[in-house]
Tab-separated table of C-alpha atoms in Angstrom:
chain	number	residue	atom	x	y	z
A	18	MET	CA	27.009	-5.629	-12.549
A	19	GLN	CA	23.673	-5.683	-14.364
A	20	ILE	CA	22.090	-2.223	-14.521
A	21	ASP	CA	18.600	-2.242	-13.019
A	22	THR	CA	15.392	-0.386	-13.868
A	23	ALA	CA	16.014	2.373	-11.328
A	24	TRP	CA	19.207	3.398	-13.087
A	25	ARG	CA	17.518	3.370	-16.467
A	26	LEU	CA	14.759	5.609	-15.113
A	27	LEU	CA	17.340	7.897	-13.504
A	28	PHE	CA	18.989	8.661	-16.820
A	29	GLY	CA	15.925	8.584	-19.050
A	30	THR	CA	16.733	9.329	-22.670
A	31	MET	CA	20.286	10.579	-23.112
A	32	GLU	CA	20.779	13.432	-25.551
A	33	ARG	CA	23.122	12.577	-28.393
A	34	ASP	CA	25.412	15.579	-28.113
A	35	PRO	CA	28.958	14.103	-28.166
A	36	GLN	CA	30.419	17.203	-26.501
A	37	GLY	CA	27.991	17.069	-23.597
A	38	LEU	CA	27.409	13.379	-22.810
A	39	SER	CA	30.095	13.093	-20.146
A	40	ALA	CA	28.883	16.262	-18.427
A	41	ARG	CA	25.305	14.994	-18.682
A	42	VAL	CA	26.177	11.678	-16.992
A	43	ARG	CA	28.203	13.497	-14.348
A	44	GLY	CA	25.385	15.962	-13.640
A	45	ILE	CA	22.708	13.281	-13.282
A	46	VAL	CA	24.808	11.184	-10.886
A	47	ALA	CA	25.896	14.259	-8.879
A	48	GLU	CA	22.309	15.478	-8.501
A	49	ALA	CA	21.121	12.017	-7.445
A	50	ILE	CA	23.853	11.889	-4.785
A	51	GLU	CA	23.254	15.389	-3.488
A	52	THR	CA	19.498	14.896	-3.228
A	53	GLY	CA	19.831	11.538	-1.494
A	54	LEU	CA	18.499	9.323	-4.289
A	55	LEU	CA	21.879	7.595	-4.219
A	56	ALA	CA	22.828	6.841	-0.623
A	57	PRO	CA	26.375	6.760	0.798
A	58	ASP	CA	28.221	3.472	0.113
A	59	MET	CA	25.797	2.543	-2.671
A	60	ARG	CA	27.563	0.869	-5.568
A	61	VAL	CA	27.146	2.530	-8.955
A	62	PRO	CA	27.050	0.517	-12.184
A	63	SER	CA	30.338	-0.319	-13.836
A	64	SER	CA	31.348	1.956	-16.668
A	65	ARG	CA	30.866	-0.910	-19.120
A	66	SER	CA	27.327	-1.811	-18.010
A	67	LEU	CA	26.192	1.814	-17.794
A	68	ALA	CA	27.665	2.605	-21.224
A	69	GLU	CA	25.891	-0.399	-22.753
A	70	ALA	CA	22.590	0.480	-21.100
A	71	LEU	CA	22.754	4.104	-22.306
A	72	GLY	CA	24.191	3.321	-25.716
A	73	ILE	CA	27.198	5.583	-25.253
A	74	SER	CA	30.970	5.178	-25.168
A	75	ARG	CA	32.580	3.558	-22.138
A	76	ASN	CA	35.229	6.296	-22.239
A	77	THR	CA	32.436	8.856	-21.808
A	78	VAL	CA	31.250	7.128	-18.629
A	79	ASN	CA	34.832	6.702	-17.374
A	80	ALA	CA	35.486	10.416	-17.813
A	81	ALA	CA	32.309	11.274	-15.884
A	82	TYR	CA	33.147	8.841	-13.070
A	83	GLN	CA	36.712	10.155	-12.782
A	84	THR	CA	35.518	13.731	-12.375
A	85	LEU	CA	33.009	12.600	-9.729
A	86	ILE	CA	35.847	10.812	-7.915
A	87	ASP	CA	38.002	13.940	-8.136
A	88	ASP	CA	35.098	15.961	-6.715
A	89	GLY	CA	34.775	13.556	-3.783
A	90	LEU	CA	31.287	12.357	-4.713
A	91	LEU	CA	32.370	8.860	-5.758
A	92	VAL	CA	35.144	6.644	-4.446
A	93	SER	CA	36.899	3.799	-6.269
A	94	ARG	CA	37.503	0.704	-4.166
A	95	GLU	CA	40.005	-1.823	-5.422
A	96	ARG	CA	38.450	-4.968	-6.903
A	97	SER	CA	34.980	-3.766	-5.839
A	98	GLY	CA	34.072	-0.905	-8.181
A	99	CYS	CA	32.832	2.642	-7.671
A	100	PHE	CA	30.656	3.654	-4.733
A	101	VAL	CA	28.921	6.765	-3.508
A	102	ALA	CA	31.368	8.387	-1.095
A	103	SER	CA	30.548	8.324	2.614
A	104	SER	CA	31.945	10.465	5.414
A	105	ASP	CA	34.579	7.764	6.018
A	106	ASP	CA	35.873	8.320	2.493
A	107	ARG	CA	36.494	12.036	3.141
A	108	PRO	CA	39.419	12.572	5.556
A	109	ALA	CA	39.164	15.710	7.651
A	110	SER	CA	42.807	16.762	7.252
A	111	GLY	CA	46.244	15.744	6.074
A	112	PRO	CA	47.846	14.892	2.739
A	113	ALA	CA	44.655	13.356	1.355
A	114	ASP	CA	42.978	16.730	1.729
A	115	ALA	CA	45.809	18.333	-0.146
A	116	ARG	CA	45.542	15.782	-2.937
A	117	HIS	CA	41.788	16.308	-3.162
A	118	GLY	CA	42.308	20.060	-3.095
A	119	ASP	CA	44.765	19.757	-5.984
A	120	ALA	CA	42.321	17.602	-7.916
A	121	GLN	CA	39.488	20.033	-7.240
A	122	ALA	CA	41.638	22.981	-8.245
A	123	ALA	CA	42.560	21.208	-11.463
A	124	ALA	CA	38.905	20.460	-12.135
A	125	ASP	CA	37.993	24.082	-11.437
A	126	ARG	CA	40.679	25.307	-13.808
A	127	ALA	CA	39.531	22.891	-16.472
A	128	GLY	CA	35.916	23.894	-16.081
A	129	GLY	CA	36.809	27.537	-15.655
A	130	TRP	CA	33.771	28.468	-13.609
A	131	ALA	CA	33.530	26.701	-10.263
A	132	ALA	CA	36.137	28.936	-8.612
A	133	ARG	CA	34.218	32.035	-9.692
A	134	PHE	CA	30.879	31.157	-8.097
A	135	ALA	CA	29.974	33.273	-5.084
A	136	ILE	CA	27.427	30.632	-4.015
A	137	ARG	CA	26.895	26.980	-4.947
A	138	PRO	CA	23.120	26.387	-4.838
A	139	SER	CA	23.538	23.144	-6.774
A	140	ARG	CA	25.127	21.624	-3.669
A	141	LEU	CA	22.009	22.154	-1.580
A	142	PRO	CA	19.644	19.193	-1.168
A	143	GLN	CA	16.719	19.626	-3.530
A	144	ILE	CA	13.173	18.343	-3.793
A	145	THR	CA	13.318	16.109	-6.849
A	146	LYS	CA	10.452	14.652	-8.836
A	147	PRO	CA	10.785	12.687	-12.066
A	148	ARG	CA	10.398	15.001	-15.033
A	149	ASP	CA	8.329	12.279	-16.704
A	150	TRP	CA	6.079	11.778	-13.672
A	151	MET	CA	2.948	11.851	-15.845
A	152	ASP	CA	4.102	8.584	-17.452
A	153	TYR	CA	3.828	6.761	-14.114
A	154	PRO	CA	0.493	5.097	-13.321
A	155	TYR	CA	0.396	6.080	-9.621
A	156	PRO	CA	1.810	9.590	-9.049
A	157	PHE	CA	1.078	10.409	-5.395
A	158	LEU	CA	2.859	13.740	-5.764
A	159	PHE	CA	1.964	16.991	-4.086
A	160	GLY	CA	1.300	20.160	-6.063
A	161	GLN	CA	1.466	18.643	-9.519
A	162	PHE	CA	-0.898	19.169	-12.418
A	163	ASP	CA	-3.948	16.987	-13.131
A	164	PRO	CA	-5.060	17.594	-16.736
A	165	SER	CA	-8.521	16.224	-15.967
A	166	LEU	CA	-9.124	19.032	-13.460
A	167	PHE	CA	-7.806	21.916	-15.511
A	168	PRO	CA	-10.657	24.102	-16.866
A	169	THR	CA	-9.488	23.891	-20.468
A	170	ASN	CA	-12.425	25.440	-22.283
A	171	PRO	CA	-12.983	28.316	-19.808
A	172	TRP	CA	-9.261	29.078	-19.920
A	173	ARG	CA	-9.280	29.092	-23.719
A	174	GLU	CA	-12.226	31.487	-23.655
A	175	SER	CA	-10.307	33.785	-21.324
A	176	VAL	CA	-7.149	33.685	-23.418
A	177	LYS	CA	-9.184	34.408	-26.540
A	178	ALA	CA	-10.865	37.376	-24.873
A	179	ALA	CA	-7.432	38.688	-23.853
A	180	SER	CA	-6.170	38.306	-27.424
A	181	SER	CA	-8.339	40.844	-29.220
A	182	VAL	CA	-6.571	43.718	-30.909
A	183	GLN	CA	-7.774	46.152	-28.273
A	184	GLU	CA	-6.654	43.903	-25.395
A	185	ILE	CA	-3.256	43.206	-26.959
A	186	THR	CA	-2.708	46.939	-27.282
A	187	ARG	CA	-3.324	47.269	-23.552
A	188	TRP	CA	-1.053	44.481	-22.271
A	189	ALA	CA	1.686	44.253	-24.907
A	190	ARG	CA	3.480	47.456	-23.929
A	191	ASP	CA	6.311	47.607	-21.410
A	192	MET	CA	4.680	48.014	-17.994
A	193	ILE	CA	8.089	48.883	-16.432
A	194	ASP	CA	7.252	48.015	-12.813
A	195	ASP	CA	3.451	47.999	-12.972
A	196	ASP	CA	1.017	45.076	-13.028
A	197	ASP	CA	-2.099	44.487	-15.053
A	198	PRO	CA	-4.713	46.741	-13.427
A	199	ASP	CA	-7.534	44.293	-14.181
A	200	LEU	CA	-5.780	41.487	-12.317
A	201	LEU	CA	-5.099	43.735	-9.333
A	202	ASP	CA	-8.797	44.627	-9.246
A	203	GLN	CA	-9.842	40.978	-9.392
A	204	LEU	CA	-7.420	40.116	-6.602
A	205	ARG	CA	-8.696	42.939	-4.425
A	206	HIS	CA	-12.394	42.323	-4.969
A	207	LYS	CA	-12.890	38.609	-5.718
A	208	VAL	CA	-9.876	36.594	-4.534
A	209	LEU	CA	-8.463	38.111	-1.360
A	210	PRO	CA	-11.829	38.784	0.365
A	211	ARG	CA	-12.322	34.993	0.441
A	212	ARG	CA	-9.363	34.961	2.834
A	213	GLY	CA	-10.646	37.919	4.823
A	214	ILE	CA	-8.058	40.279	3.301
A	215	PHE	CA	-9.073	43.734	2.107
A	216	ALA	CA	-6.088	45.313	0.411
A	217	GLY	CA	-5.942	48.956	-0.498
A	218	PRO	CA	-4.448	50.536	-3.645
A	219	GLY	CA	-0.722	49.963	-3.854
A	220	GLU	CA	-0.739	47.036	-1.411
A	221	ILE	CA	-0.430	44.168	-3.935
A	222	ILE	CA	2.332	43.146	-6.316
A	223	VAL	CA	2.166	40.270	-8.813
A	224	THR	CA	5.021	37.751	-8.867
A	225	ILE	CA	6.093	34.758	-10.915
A	226	GLY	CA	4.656	32.317	-8.403
A	227	SER	CA	5.016	32.300	-4.626
A	228	GLN	CA	8.630	31.135	-4.896
A	229	HIS	CA	9.538	34.420	-6.570
A	230	ALA	CA	7.578	36.294	-3.911
A	231	LEU	CA	9.451	34.587	-1.081
A	232	SER	CA	12.798	35.094	-2.788
A	233	MET	CA	12.196	38.842	-3.143
A	234	LEU	CA	11.100	39.123	0.480
A	235	VAL	CA	14.262	37.385	1.639
A	236	GLN	CA	16.337	39.837	-0.366
A	237	LEU	CA	14.372	42.801	0.981
A	238	LEU	CA	14.180	41.827	4.653
A	239	VAL	CA	17.148	39.582	5.399
A	240	GLY	CA	20.713	40.828	5.775
A	241	ARG	CA	23.793	38.841	6.673
A	242	ASP	CA	23.174	39.165	10.416
A	243	THR	CA	19.367	39.311	10.475
A	244	PRO	CA	17.875	36.849	13.009
A	245	VAL	CA	15.397	34.744	11.019
A	246	GLY	CA	13.143	31.903	12.109
A	247	ILE	CA	12.012	29.045	9.881
A	248	GLU	CA	9.826	26.009	10.437
A	249	ASN	CA	11.428	22.597	10.998
A	250	PRO	CA	10.321	20.465	9.316
A	251	GLY	CA	9.525	23.004	6.653
A	252	TYR	CA	9.746	23.981	3.014
A	253	PRO	CA	13.319	23.164	1.880
A	254	ASP	CA	13.624	25.991	-0.643
A	255	MET	CA	12.595	28.505	2.011
A	256	ARG	CA	15.314	27.144	4.280
A	257	HIS	CA	17.899	27.389	1.502
A	258	MET	CA	16.959	30.948	0.536
A	259	VAL	CA	17.208	32.129	4.128
A	260	GLY	CA	20.374	30.143	4.778
A	261	MET	CA	22.151	31.801	1.859
A	262	ALA	CA	21.082	35.246	3.070
A	263	THR	CA	21.832	35.206	6.801
A	264	ALA	CA	24.229	33.579	9.241
A	265	ASP	CA	21.566	33.748	11.975
A	266	MET	CA	18.888	31.251	10.921
A	267	ARG	CA	17.210	29.226	13.651
A	268	PRO	CA	14.408	26.650	13.614
A	269	LEU	CA	11.248	27.832	15.320
A	270	THR	CA	9.721	25.660	18.014
A	271	CYS	CA	6.822	23.696	16.515
A	272	ASP	CA	4.228	21.339	17.979
A	273	GLY	CA	1.177	19.616	16.588
A	274	PHE	CA	-0.469	22.983	15.917
A	275	GLY	CA	2.475	24.664	14.179
A	276	VAL	CA	4.819	27.424	15.357
A	277	VAL	CA	4.936	28.113	19.107
A	278	PRO	CA	5.281	31.820	20.080
A	279	ASP	CA	8.012	31.172	22.655
A	280	ALA	CA	11.373	32.805	23.447
A	281	VAL	CA	12.937	31.444	20.255
A	282	PHE	CA	10.258	33.139	18.182
A	283	ALA	CA	10.558	36.360	20.205
A	284	GLY	CA	14.272	36.539	19.424
A	285	ARG	CA	13.773	36.576	15.657
A	286	ARG	CA	13.396	39.689	13.519
A	287	VAL	CA	11.639	37.866	10.653
A	288	ALA	CA	9.724	34.568	10.766
A	289	PHE	CA	8.523	32.613	7.731
A	290	VAL	CA	5.435	30.534	8.560
A	291	THR	CA	2.818	28.316	6.914
A	292	VAL	CA	-0.111	28.437	9.320
A	293	GLY	CA	-2.805	27.308	6.861
A	294	HIS	CA	-1.388	23.884	6.043
A	295	GLN	CA	2.038	23.585	7.582
A	296	CYS	CA	4.576	22.239	5.115
A	297	PRO	CA	4.884	19.248	5.180
A	298	THR	CA	2.874	18.067	8.226
A	299	THR	CA	-0.428	19.661	6.982
A	300	ALA	CA	-1.047	21.083	10.506
A	301	VAL	CA	-3.699	23.799	10.602
A	302	MET	CA	-2.973	26.347	13.329
A	303	PRO	CA	-6.091	27.069	15.425
A	304	VAL	CA	-7.291	30.638	15.565
A	305	GLY	CA	-6.293	31.050	19.218
A	306	ARG	CA	-2.675	30.191	18.418
A	307	ARG	CA	-2.768	32.533	15.430
A	308	ARG	CA	-3.781	35.422	17.688
A	309	GLU	CA	-1.037	34.504	20.181
A	310	LEU	CA	1.519	34.486	17.355
A	311	LEU	CA	0.413	37.935	16.222
A	312	GLU	CA	0.460	39.326	19.740
A	313	SER	CA	3.967	38.012	20.314
A	314	ALA	CA	5.103	39.411	16.960
A	315	CYS	CA	3.820	42.860	17.911
A	316	ARG	CA	5.315	42.691	21.381
A	317	HIS	CA	8.767	41.591	20.198
A	318	ASP	CA	8.906	43.393	16.829
A	319	VAL	CA	8.869	40.280	14.635
A	320	VAL	CA	7.772	40.524	10.991
A	321	LEU	CA	5.676	37.542	9.921
A	322	VAL	CA	5.799	36.319	6.322
A	323	GLU	CA	2.707	34.165	5.832
A	324	ASP	CA	3.108	31.668	2.982
A	325	ASP	CA	-0.487	30.705	2.177
A	326	TYR	CA	0.626	28.527	-0.722
A	327	GLU	CA	-2.597	26.521	-1.228
A	328	SER	CA	-5.098	28.929	0.250
A	329	ASP	CA	-8.062	29.444	-2.028
A	330	LEU	CA	-8.763	25.823	-2.875
A	331	SER	CA	-10.840	25.233	0.235
A	332	VAL	CA	-11.939	21.739	1.185
A	333	GLU	CA	-14.072	20.821	4.231
A	334	GLY	CA	-14.519	24.410	5.375
A	335	ASP	CA	-10.892	25.239	6.194
A	336	ALA	CA	-11.414	28.637	4.519
A	337	ASP	CA	-13.515	29.600	7.545
A	338	LEU	CA	-10.320	30.004	9.580
A	339	PRO	CA	-8.969	33.558	9.252
A	340	CYS	CA	-5.464	33.819	7.850
A	341	LEU	CA	-2.868	35.762	9.826
A	342	LYS	CA	-3.075	38.710	7.461
A	343	SER	CA	-6.812	39.077	8.035
A	344	LEU	CA	-6.209	39.274	11.808
A	345	ASP	CA	-3.345	41.758	11.527
A	346	ARG	CA	-4.090	45.270	12.780
A	347	ALA	CA	-0.505	46.466	13.128
A	348	ASP	CA	0.944	45.903	9.625
A	349	ARG	CA	2.963	43.045	11.037
A	350	VAL	CA	2.122	40.385	8.399
A	351	ILE	CA	3.293	40.106	4.795
A	352	TYR	CA	1.095	37.680	2.877
A	353	THR	CA	2.072	35.590	-0.158
A	354	GLY	CA	-0.309	33.580	-2.316
A	355	SER	CA	-0.233	31.710	-5.594
A	356	PHE	CA	-2.411	30.246	-8.320
A	357	SER	CA	-0.003	27.342	-8.897
A	358	LYS	CA	-1.800	24.887	-6.599
A	359	ILE	CA	-5.216	26.161	-7.689
A	360	LEU	CA	-4.933	26.180	-11.485
A	361	ALA	CA	-1.578	24.880	-12.728
A	362	PRO	CA	2.081	25.222	-11.668
A	363	GLY	CA	3.025	26.294	-15.180
A	364	LEU	CA	0.908	29.439	-14.937
A	365	ARG	CA	3.503	30.970	-12.573
A	366	ILE	CA	1.395	33.749	-11.112
A	367	GLY	CA	1.609	34.617	-7.437
A	368	TYR	CA	1.312	37.786	-5.404
A	369	VAL	CA	2.347	39.605	-2.252
A	370	VAL	CA	0.016	41.634	-0.039
A	371	ALA	CA	1.821	44.041	2.270
A	372	PRO	CA	1.849	47.649	3.466
A	373	LYS	CA	2.482	50.111	0.646
A	374	PRO	CA	6.090	50.948	1.671
A	375	VAL	CA	6.960	47.251	1.344
A	376	ILE	CA	5.258	46.948	-2.049
A	377	ASP	CA	6.998	50.101	-3.287
A	378	GLU	CA	10.395	48.576	-2.518
A	379	LEU	CA	9.400	45.225	-4.023
A	380	ARG	CA	8.395	46.928	-7.268
A	381	VAL	CA	11.843	48.439	-7.683
A	382	LEU	CA	13.510	45.170	-6.696
A	383	ARG	CA	11.375	43.224	-9.167
A	384	ARG	CA	12.144	45.706	-11.940
A	385	LEU	CA	15.845	45.128	-11.381
A	386	MET	CA	15.237	41.394	-11.773
A	387	LEU	CA	12.715	41.039	-14.598
A	388	ARG	CA	10.699	44.280	-14.846
A	389	HIS	CA	7.300	42.574	-14.507
A	390	PRO	CA	5.656	39.160	-14.996
A	391	PRO	CA	4.156	38.545	-18.466
A	392	THR	CA	1.074	40.731	-18.713
A	393	ASN	CA	-0.675	38.524	-21.259
A	394	ASN	CA	-0.938	35.810	-18.593
A	395	GLN	CA	-2.060	38.381	-16.053
A	396	ARG	CA	-4.798	39.644	-18.367
A	397	SER	CA	-5.966	36.110	-19.205
A	398	LEU	CA	-6.182	35.235	-15.513
A	399	ALA	CA	-8.034	38.470	-14.746
A	400	THR	CA	-10.585	37.636	-17.454
A	401	PHE	CA	-10.879	34.058	-16.147
A	402	ILE	CA	-11.770	35.371	-12.694
A	403	GLN	CA	-14.044	38.129	-13.989
A	404	LEU	CA	-16.125	35.712	-16.096
A	405	GLY	CA	-16.859	33.561	-13.036
A	406	HIS	CA	-14.754	30.620	-14.184
A	407	TYR	CA	-12.464	30.833	-11.177
A	408	ARG	CA	-15.202	30.309	-8.596
A	409	GLN	CA	-16.706	27.447	-10.620
A	410	HIS	CA	-13.291	25.807	-10.901
A	411	LEU	CA	-12.781	26.034	-7.142
A	412	ARG	CA	-16.104	24.341	-6.412
A	413	ARG	CA	-15.521	21.529	-8.893
A	414	THR	CA	-11.938	20.843	-7.912
A	415	ALA	CA	-12.613	20.981	-4.180
A	416	ALA	CA	-15.290	18.295	-4.515
A	417	VAL	CA	-12.939	15.981	-6.430
A	418	LEU	CA	-10.086	16.459	-3.980
A	419	GLU	CA	-12.351	15.872	-1.001
A	420	GLU	CA	-13.405	12.557	-2.540
A	421	ARG	CA	-9.780	11.566	-3.117
A	422	ALA	CA	-8.787	12.494	0.430
A	423	GLY	CA	-11.577	10.391	1.879
A	424	ARG	CA	-10.636	7.429	-0.278
A	425	ILE	CA	-7.013	7.554	0.835
A	426	ALA	CA	-7.943	7.954	4.511
A	427	ASP	CA	-10.158	4.845	4.282
A	428	LEU	CA	-7.463	2.744	2.583
A	429	LEU	CA	-4.324	3.720	4.491
A	430	PRO	CA	-4.962	1.629	7.637
A	431	GLU	CA	-5.456	-1.449	5.467
A	432	CYS	CA	-2.682	-0.843	2.927
A	433	LEU	CA	-0.076	0.541	5.349
A	434	PRO	CA	-0.755	-1.147	8.704
A	435	GLY	CA	1.466	0.064	11.506
A	436	PHE	CA	1.967	3.473	9.857
A	437	ARG	CA	0.697	6.731	11.332
A	438	PHE	CA	-0.708	9.364	9.044
A	439	ARG	CA	-1.876	12.949	9.349
A	440	ARG	CA	-3.924	15.182	7.127
A	441	ASP	CA	-5.521	18.246	8.665
A	442	PHE	CA	-8.739	19.413	7.042
A	443	GLY	CA	-8.326	21.043	3.662
A	444	ALA	CA	-4.791	19.758	3.002
A	445	LYS	CA	-3.879	18.265	-0.371
A	446	SER	CA	-1.466	15.659	0.988
A	447	PHE	CA	-0.957	13.146	3.786
A	448	TRP	CA	2.088	13.150	6.060
A	449	ILE	CA	3.030	9.528	6.748
A	450	GLU	CA	5.203	8.265	9.600
A	451	GLY	CA	6.554	4.767	9.206
A	452	PRO	CA	7.750	2.362	11.901
A	453	PRO	CA	11.260	2.650	13.377
A	454	GLY	CA	13.848	1.530	10.879
A	455	LEU	CA	11.935	2.592	7.783
A	456	ASP	CA	14.166	4.214	5.168
A	457	SER	CA	11.805	6.363	3.128
A	458	ARG	CA	14.487	7.048	0.510
A	459	ASP	CA	14.757	3.323	-0.141
A	460	LEU	CA	10.973	3.054	-0.197
A	461	VAL	CA	10.784	5.880	-2.766
A	462	ARG	CA	13.220	4.037	-5.048
A	463	LYS	CA	11.510	0.671	-4.744
A	464	ALA	CA	8.031	2.125	-5.142
A	465	ARG	CA	9.131	4.024	-8.234
A	466	GLU	CA	10.219	0.755	-9.827
A	467	GLN	CA	6.609	-0.406	-9.369
A	468	GLY	CA	5.160	2.749	-10.923
A	469	VAL	CA	4.278	4.431	-7.581
A	470	LEU	CA	5.658	7.905	-6.901
A	471	ILE	CA	5.850	9.247	-3.341
A	472	GLU	CA	8.093	11.895	-1.723
A	473	ALA	CA	10.697	11.120	0.938
A	474	GLY	CA	10.337	13.182	4.102
A	475	ASP	CA	13.957	13.737	5.099
A	476	ILE	CA	14.347	16.690	2.699
A	477	PHE	CA	12.019	18.772	4.907
A	478	PHE	CA	14.222	18.526	8.025
A	479	LEU	CA	17.319	20.485	8.992
A	480	ASP	CA	18.732	17.137	10.110
A	481	PRO	CA	17.696	14.614	7.436
A	482	ALA	CA	18.099	11.752	9.910
A	483	GLU	CA	15.049	13.057	11.802
A	484	GLY	CA	12.885	12.567	8.737
A	485	ARG	CA	14.206	9.199	7.618
A	486	ARG	CA	10.962	7.331	8.372
A	487	TYR	CA	8.541	9.967	6.996
A	488	PHE	CA	7.149	10.492	3.531
A	489	ARG	CA	4.521	12.672	1.865
A	490	LEU	CA	1.589	11.297	-0.117
A	491	GLY	CA	-0.093	13.862	-2.363
A	492	PHE	CA	-3.306	13.404	-4.310
A	493	THR	CA	-3.693	16.427	-6.582
A	494	SER	CA	-2.182	14.653	-9.594
A	495	ILE	CA	-3.502	11.084	-9.341
A	496	ALA	CA	-6.874	10.104	-10.796
A	497	THR	CA	-9.380	8.923	-8.206
A	498	HIS	CA	-9.762	5.462	-9.750
A	499	ARG	CA	-5.997	4.874	-9.493
A	500	ILE	CA	-5.761	5.574	-5.770
A	501	GLU	CA	-6.700	2.109	-4.505
A	502	PRO	CA	-4.480	0.062	-6.863
A	503	GLY	CA	-1.639	2.497	-6.233
A	504	LEU	CA	-1.872	2.212	-2.442
A	505	ARG	CA	-2.159	-1.568	-2.634
A	506	ARG	CA	0.942	-1.703	-4.793
A	507	LEU	CA	2.778	0.512	-2.291
A	508	GLY	CA	1.692	-1.835	0.492
A	509	ALA	CA	2.978	-4.793	-1.512
A	510	VAL	CA	6.379	-3.129	-1.815
A	511	LEU	CA	6.512	-2.795	1.962
A	512	ARG	CA	5.341	-6.365	2.613
A	513	SER	CA	7.954	-7.736	0.242
A	514	GLY	CA	10.644	-6.318	2.521
A	515	ALA	CA	12.050	-4.351	-0.421
A	516	ALA	CA	11.999	-1.069	1.505
């Protein structure tokens, strides 16, 4: 079996640590299986061909494959080779189970750790993007970094201003559970008012991105029996965090406008929602529905966690719609925001706005985790906002993204005929629905071989089969002049029958 380009890209450059090569091969294959990049019944390269392609020992590959077989991820078929295991390869009961259990127990004893884990997050399906995505010519990925849009010189000026002796003296000390006061002031007076939020003292806490904010809120609000509602389709990591915390997680009813405040919603104690641009459909909930959701939450004692993950970067006037938090008069909404989609994911600064009793508990919880986010980054960001760079960056970036969105909308009917697409105003991605029979995972693999990166849609659904024909097309990380050739190349992949 000749190893193809997709497998070479999957492994990238192997590290030359003799003690870790087998584990490295095993980990890459296991992750690709668990995230759906390698589908059930797909044949994997022979140990000889993979070893030759990677420049490593065949014994190293054999050892990795054998462990994957013992773990039930691969299956060896006589005279055919090794394949990704399917449900048919995993008997439900009987001696085979016992043999697999023995093999797993032996593997656990050899590794020494698997049997000790209280949870196994690595077994959850994950959103995966190539680590070297910037090397691809057509990265239609959502939420990634575009160096051409980053305000390099203004950011350098802000970092320099935050690096004087006097400033270092202010932020270098241990803040224990406090945040940089300058950043809190900038959030209160220049950032949140754009969303109609007027937070009082003690009602904001800084986090390491919105992911950290959501994780802390799950820990604070969700017990083992807490009834929690999530969106479906929705953000996979949110689903996983809630699923590990409670045995009572249910999908909320959703339509073309987002979450429906029906009996399912009324029966939840906490609901996690993305009303600004629903993840991943981009649906923008109209203000009437937002008021209905709030009224139902008050009537049935539901706490709403509003994930406004790409809020401030307004395009086409979507900022005119009030967020849930700005409509809340009963302290029913906890609001999370982030600068990751606005400036750069690597900045890792987010925040929570909530009633003071909630923030007080979050401060103690955060201190137990990491004390506080790095205050040098907080001070640099505060200076960046204070000097007016933030507002200028928003105006410039919004104009570029609006141009990209319009270009994609014009080209999609021609490049992907027969496909349906949705992008509500202000969203930074398109949600694409293919014709019946489309396998978006296969399309992702084939497109990647042609230098085009898109995101399969099944990861967003509780039942991946429901999302098999969907995919997401982002445009925050692709240069405007590459959009047309990238979409035409994607269309060529589809016309060739490769997907």
